[in-house]
PDB file of C-alpha atoms and ligand atoms in Angstrom:
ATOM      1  CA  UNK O   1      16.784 -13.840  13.548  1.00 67.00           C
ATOM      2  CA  UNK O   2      17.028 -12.704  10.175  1.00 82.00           C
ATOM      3  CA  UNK O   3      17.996  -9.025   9.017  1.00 92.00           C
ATOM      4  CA  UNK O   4      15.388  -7.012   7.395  1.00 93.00           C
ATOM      5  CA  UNK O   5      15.494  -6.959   3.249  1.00 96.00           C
ATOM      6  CA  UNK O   6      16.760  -3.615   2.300  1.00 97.00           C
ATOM      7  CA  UNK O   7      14.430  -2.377  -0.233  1.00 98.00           C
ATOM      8  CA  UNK O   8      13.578   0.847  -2.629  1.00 98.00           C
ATOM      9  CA  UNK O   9      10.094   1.917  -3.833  1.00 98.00           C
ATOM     10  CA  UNK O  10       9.062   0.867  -7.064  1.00 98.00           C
ATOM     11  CA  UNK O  11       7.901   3.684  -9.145  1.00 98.00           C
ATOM     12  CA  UNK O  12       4.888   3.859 -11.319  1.00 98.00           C
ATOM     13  CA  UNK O  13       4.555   2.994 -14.509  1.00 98.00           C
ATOM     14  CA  UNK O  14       6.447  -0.304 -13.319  1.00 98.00           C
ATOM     15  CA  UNK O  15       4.479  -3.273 -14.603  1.00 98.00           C
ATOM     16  CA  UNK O  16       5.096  -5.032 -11.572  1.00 98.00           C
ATOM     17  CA  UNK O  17       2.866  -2.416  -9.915  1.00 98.00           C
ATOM     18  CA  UNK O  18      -0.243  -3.449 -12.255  1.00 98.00           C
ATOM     19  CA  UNK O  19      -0.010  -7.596 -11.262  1.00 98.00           C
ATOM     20  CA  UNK O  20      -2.417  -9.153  -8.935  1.00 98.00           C
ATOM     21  CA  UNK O  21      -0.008 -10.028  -6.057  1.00 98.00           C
ATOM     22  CA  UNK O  22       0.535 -13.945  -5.319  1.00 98.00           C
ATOM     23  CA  UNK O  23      -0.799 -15.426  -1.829  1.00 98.00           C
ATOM     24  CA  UNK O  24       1.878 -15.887   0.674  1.00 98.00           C
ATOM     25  CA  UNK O  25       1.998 -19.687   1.642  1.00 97.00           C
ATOM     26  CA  UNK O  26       5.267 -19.963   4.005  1.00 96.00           C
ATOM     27  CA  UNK O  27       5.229 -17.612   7.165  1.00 98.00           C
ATOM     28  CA  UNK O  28       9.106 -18.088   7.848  1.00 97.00           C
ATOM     29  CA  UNK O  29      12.392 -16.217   8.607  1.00 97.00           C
ATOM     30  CA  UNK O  30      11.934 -14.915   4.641  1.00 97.00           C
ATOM     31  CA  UNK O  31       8.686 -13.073   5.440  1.00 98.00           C
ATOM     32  CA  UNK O  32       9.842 -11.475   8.682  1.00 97.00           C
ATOM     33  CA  UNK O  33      12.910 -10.149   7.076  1.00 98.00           C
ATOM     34  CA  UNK O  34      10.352  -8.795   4.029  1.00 98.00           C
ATOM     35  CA  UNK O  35       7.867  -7.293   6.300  1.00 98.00           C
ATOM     36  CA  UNK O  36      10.747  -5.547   8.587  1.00 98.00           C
ATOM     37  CA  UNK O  37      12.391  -4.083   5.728  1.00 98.00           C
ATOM     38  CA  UNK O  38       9.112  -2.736   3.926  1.00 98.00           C
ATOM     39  CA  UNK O  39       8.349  -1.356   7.516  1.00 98.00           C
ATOM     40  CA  UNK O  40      11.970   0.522   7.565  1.00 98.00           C
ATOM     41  CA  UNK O  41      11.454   1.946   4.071  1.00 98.00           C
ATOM     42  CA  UNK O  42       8.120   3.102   4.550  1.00 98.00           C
ATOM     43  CA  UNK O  43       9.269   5.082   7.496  1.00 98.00           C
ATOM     44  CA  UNK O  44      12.640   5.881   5.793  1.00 98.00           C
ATOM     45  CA  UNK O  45       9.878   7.703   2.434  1.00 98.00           C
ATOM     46  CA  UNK O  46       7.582   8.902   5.229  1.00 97.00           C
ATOM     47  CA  UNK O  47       4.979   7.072   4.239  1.00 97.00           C
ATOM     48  CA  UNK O  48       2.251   5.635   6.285  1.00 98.00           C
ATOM     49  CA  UNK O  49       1.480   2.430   4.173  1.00 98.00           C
ATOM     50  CA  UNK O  50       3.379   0.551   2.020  1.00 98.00           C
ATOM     51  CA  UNK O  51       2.522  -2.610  -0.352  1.00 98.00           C
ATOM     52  CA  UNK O  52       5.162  -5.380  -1.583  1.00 98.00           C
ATOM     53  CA  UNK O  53       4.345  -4.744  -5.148  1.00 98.00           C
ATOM     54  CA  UNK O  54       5.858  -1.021  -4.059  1.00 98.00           C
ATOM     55  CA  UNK O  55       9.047  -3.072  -3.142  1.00 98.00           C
ATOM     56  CA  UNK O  56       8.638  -4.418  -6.544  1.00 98.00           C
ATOM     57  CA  UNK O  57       7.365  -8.468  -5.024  1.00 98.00           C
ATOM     58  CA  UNK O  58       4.167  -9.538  -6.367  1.00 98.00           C
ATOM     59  CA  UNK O  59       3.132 -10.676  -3.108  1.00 98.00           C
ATOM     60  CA  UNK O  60      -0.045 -10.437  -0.577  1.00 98.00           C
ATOM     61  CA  UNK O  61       1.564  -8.112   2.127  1.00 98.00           C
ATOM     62  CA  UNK O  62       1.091  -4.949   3.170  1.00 98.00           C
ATOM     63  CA  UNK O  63       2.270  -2.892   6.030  1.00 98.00           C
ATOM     64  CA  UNK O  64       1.320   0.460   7.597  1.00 98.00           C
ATOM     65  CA  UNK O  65       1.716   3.035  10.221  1.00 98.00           C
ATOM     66  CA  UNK O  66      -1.443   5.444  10.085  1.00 97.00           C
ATOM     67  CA  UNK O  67       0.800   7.823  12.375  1.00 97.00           C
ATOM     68  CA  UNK O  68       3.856   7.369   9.965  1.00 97.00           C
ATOM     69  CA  UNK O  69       5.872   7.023  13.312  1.00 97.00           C
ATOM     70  CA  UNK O  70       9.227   4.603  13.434  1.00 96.00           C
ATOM     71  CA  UNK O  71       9.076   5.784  17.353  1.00 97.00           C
ATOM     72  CA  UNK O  72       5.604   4.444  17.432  1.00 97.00           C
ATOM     73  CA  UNK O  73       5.730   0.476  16.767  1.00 96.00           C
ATOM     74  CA  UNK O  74       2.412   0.165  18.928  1.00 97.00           C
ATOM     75  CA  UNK O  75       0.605   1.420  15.797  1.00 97.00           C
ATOM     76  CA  UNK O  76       2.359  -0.721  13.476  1.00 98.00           C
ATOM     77  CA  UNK O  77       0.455  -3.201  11.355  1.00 98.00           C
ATOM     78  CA  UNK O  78       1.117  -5.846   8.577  1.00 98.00           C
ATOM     79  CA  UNK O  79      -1.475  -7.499   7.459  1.00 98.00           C
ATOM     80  CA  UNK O  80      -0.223 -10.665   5.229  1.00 98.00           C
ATOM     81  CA  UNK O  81      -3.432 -12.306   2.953  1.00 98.00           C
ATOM     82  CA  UNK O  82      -5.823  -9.886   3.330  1.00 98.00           C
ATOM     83  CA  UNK O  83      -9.174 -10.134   2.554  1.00 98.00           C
ATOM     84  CA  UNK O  84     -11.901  -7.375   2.956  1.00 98.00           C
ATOM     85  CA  UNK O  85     -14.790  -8.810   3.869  1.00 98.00           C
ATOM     86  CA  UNK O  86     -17.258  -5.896   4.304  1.00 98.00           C
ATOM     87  CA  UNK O  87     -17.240  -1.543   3.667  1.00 98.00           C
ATOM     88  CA  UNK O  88     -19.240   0.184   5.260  1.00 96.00           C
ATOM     89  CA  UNK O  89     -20.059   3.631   6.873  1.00 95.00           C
ATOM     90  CA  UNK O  90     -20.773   6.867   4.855  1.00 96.00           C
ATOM     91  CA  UNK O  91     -18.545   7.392   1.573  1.00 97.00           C
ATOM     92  CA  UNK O  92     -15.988  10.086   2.348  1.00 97.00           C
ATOM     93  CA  UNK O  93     -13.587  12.140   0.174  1.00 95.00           C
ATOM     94  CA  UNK O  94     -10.088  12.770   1.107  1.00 96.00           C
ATOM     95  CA  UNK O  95      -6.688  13.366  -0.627  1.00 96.00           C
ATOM     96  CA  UNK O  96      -4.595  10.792  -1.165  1.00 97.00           C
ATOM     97  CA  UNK O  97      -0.943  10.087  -2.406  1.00 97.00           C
ATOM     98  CA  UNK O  98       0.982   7.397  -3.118  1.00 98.00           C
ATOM     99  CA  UNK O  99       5.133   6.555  -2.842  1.00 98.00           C
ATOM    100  CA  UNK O 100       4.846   4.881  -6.126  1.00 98.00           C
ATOM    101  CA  UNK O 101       4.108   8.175  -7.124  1.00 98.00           C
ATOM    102  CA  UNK O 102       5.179  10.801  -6.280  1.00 97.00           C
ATOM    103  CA  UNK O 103       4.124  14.824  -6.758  1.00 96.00           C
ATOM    104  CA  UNK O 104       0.925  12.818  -7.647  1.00 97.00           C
ATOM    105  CA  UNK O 105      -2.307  13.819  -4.920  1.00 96.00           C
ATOM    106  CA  UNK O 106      -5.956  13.356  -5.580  1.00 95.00           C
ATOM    107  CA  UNK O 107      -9.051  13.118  -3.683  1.00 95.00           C
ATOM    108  CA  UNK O 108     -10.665   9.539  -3.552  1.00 96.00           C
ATOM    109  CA  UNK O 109     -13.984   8.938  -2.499  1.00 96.00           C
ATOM    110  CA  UNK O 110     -14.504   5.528   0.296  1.00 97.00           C
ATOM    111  CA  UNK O 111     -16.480   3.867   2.312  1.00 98.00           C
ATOM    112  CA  UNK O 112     -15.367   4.903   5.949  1.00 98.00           C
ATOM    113  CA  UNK O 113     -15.537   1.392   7.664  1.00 98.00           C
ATOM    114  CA  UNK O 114     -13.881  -1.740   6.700  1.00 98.00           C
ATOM    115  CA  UNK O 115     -13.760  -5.246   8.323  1.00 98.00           C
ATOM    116  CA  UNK O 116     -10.447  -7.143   7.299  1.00 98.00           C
ATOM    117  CA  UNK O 117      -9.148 -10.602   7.653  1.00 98.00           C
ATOM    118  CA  UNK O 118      -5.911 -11.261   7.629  1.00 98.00           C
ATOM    119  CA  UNK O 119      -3.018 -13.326   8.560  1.00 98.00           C
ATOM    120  CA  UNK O 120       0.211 -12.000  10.804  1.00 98.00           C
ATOM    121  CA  UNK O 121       3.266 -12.203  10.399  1.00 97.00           C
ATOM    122  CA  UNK O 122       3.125 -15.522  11.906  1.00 97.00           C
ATOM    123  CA  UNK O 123       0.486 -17.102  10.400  1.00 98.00           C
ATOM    124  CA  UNK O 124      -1.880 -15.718  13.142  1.00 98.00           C
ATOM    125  CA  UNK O 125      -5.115 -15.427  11.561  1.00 98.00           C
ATOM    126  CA  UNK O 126      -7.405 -12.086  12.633  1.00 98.00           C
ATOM    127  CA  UNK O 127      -9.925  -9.720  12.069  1.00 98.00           C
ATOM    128  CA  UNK O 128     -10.309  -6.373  12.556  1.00 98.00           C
ATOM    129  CA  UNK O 129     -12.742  -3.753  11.565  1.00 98.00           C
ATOM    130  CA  UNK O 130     -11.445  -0.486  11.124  1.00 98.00           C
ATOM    131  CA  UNK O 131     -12.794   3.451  10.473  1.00 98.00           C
ATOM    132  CA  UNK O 132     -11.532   6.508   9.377  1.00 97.00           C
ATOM    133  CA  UNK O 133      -7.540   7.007   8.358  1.00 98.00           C
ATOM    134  CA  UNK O 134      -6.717   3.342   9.072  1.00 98.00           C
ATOM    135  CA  UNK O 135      -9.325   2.008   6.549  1.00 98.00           C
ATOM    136  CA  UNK O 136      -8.289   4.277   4.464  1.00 98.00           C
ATOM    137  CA  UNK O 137      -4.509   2.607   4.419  1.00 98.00           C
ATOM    138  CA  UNK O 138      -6.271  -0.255   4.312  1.00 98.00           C
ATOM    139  CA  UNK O 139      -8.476   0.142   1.328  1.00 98.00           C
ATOM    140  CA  UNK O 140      -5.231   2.296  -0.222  1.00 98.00           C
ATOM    141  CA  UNK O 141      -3.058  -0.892   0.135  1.00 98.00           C
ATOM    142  CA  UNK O 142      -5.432  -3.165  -0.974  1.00 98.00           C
ATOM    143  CA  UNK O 143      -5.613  -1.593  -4.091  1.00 98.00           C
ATOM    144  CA  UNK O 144      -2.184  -1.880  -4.716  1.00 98.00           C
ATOM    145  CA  UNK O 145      -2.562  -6.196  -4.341  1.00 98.00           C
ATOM    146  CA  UNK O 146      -4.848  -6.264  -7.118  1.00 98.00           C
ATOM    147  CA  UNK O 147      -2.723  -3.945  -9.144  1.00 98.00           C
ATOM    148  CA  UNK O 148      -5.207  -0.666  -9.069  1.00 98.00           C
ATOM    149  CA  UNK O 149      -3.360   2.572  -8.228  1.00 98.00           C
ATOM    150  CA  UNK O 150      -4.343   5.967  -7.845  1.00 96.00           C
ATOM    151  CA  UNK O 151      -4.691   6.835 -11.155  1.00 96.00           C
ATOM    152  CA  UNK O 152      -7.256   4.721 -12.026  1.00 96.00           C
ATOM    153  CA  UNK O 153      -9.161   6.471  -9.151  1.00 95.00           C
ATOM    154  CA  UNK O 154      -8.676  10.328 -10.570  1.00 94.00           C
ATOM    155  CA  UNK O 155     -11.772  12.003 -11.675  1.00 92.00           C
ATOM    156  CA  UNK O 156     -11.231  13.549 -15.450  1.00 93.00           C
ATOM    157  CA  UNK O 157     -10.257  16.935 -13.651  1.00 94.00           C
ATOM    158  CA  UNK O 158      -7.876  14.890 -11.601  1.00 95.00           C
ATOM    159  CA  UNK O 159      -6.229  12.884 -14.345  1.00 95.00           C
ATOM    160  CA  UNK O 160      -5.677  16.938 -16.216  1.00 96.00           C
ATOM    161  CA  UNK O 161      -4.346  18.501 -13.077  1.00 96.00           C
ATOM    162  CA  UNK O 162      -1.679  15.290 -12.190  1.00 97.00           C
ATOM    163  CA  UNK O 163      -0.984  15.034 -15.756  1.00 97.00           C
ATOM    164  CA  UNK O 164       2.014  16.500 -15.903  1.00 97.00           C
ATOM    165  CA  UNK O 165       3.250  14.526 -13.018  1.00 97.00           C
ATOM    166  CA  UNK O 166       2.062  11.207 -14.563  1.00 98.00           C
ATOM    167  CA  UNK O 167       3.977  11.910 -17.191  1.00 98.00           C
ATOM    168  CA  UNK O 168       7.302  12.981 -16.078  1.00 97.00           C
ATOM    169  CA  UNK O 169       7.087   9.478 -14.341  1.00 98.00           C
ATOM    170  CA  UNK O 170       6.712   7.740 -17.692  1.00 97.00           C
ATOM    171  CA  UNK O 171       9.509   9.844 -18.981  1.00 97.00           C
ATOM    172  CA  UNK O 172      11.626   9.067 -16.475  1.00 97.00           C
ATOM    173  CA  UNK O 173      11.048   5.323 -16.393  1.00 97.00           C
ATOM    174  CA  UNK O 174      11.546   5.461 -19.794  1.00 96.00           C
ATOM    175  CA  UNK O 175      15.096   7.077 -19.934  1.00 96.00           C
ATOM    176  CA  UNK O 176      16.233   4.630 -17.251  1.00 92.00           C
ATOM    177  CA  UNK O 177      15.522   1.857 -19.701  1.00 87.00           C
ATOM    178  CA  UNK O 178      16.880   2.566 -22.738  1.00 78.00           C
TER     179      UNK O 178
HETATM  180 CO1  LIG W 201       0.122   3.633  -2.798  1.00 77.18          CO
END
């Protein structure tokens, strides 16, 4: 047994955060501890999905908990690899943030279904296809393994209303790099 990495979210505009995450090839003690510790800081931010580039490692893993609920492990998933295969459904619009950044919300239109492959923490391979809030996360976290955030899903009337947000972020990641 291996204790879980103890990590901190990486805030935008972190470049790490804009890198196409690497394929994980070794499903050993050094993954578990990864995927345990991005499950205790997502539920330590209150979050309900959380990517390793948010954990600032440029890898293919994501984890998520569509009820946000540590006292809920049943609904627990990390999907390591993923691939989605198909969207489908009707396009909906709902708000979305992000822990990379935060006091930032917008609405984001996507397909409702999704059908995902993906490896467990094992190296189990599965598939599962998934609707509503789940593929959401799903399509959310996804992003964030090909480096696309929510800001590159605002609407022009988005991008002015988070704007001052967005930039207090830069600001700040500026400062703490002098
Ligand atoms: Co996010």
């Amino acid at each position: 047994m291996s204790e879980p990495r103890s990590f901190e979210v990486v805030l935008f505009p972190d470049p790490v955060l804009r890198k196409e995450a690497e394929e994980v090839s070794s499903f050993d003690d050094d993954l578990r501890s990864i995927v345990d510790g991005m499950f205790a800081r997502m539920f330590e931010s209150h979050g309900v999905g959380l990517a390793a580039p948010q954990v600032g490692l440029s890898r293919r893993i994501f984890v998520l908990n569509d009820e946000g609920d540590a006292e809920k492990p049943d609904r627990n998933l990390a999907l390591i690899n993923p691939t989605i295969k198909s969207l489908k459904g009707d396009k909906v619009r709902f708000e979305e943030g992000c822990l990379s950044l935060p006091g930032v919300h917008c609405d984001v239109t996507r397909p409702d279904r999704c059908l995902v492959h993906a490896y467990d923490v094992e190296g189990k391979a599965f598939e599962m296809e998934v609707e509503g809030f789940v593929s959401r996360i799903i399509q959310h976290e996804y992003d964030h393994l090909q480096g696309v955030l929510l800001v590159d899903r605002m609407t022009p009337s988005d991008k002015m209303r988070n704007r001052a947000a967005v930039e207090e972020l830069k600001a700040q990641y500026r400062a703490a790099r002098p």
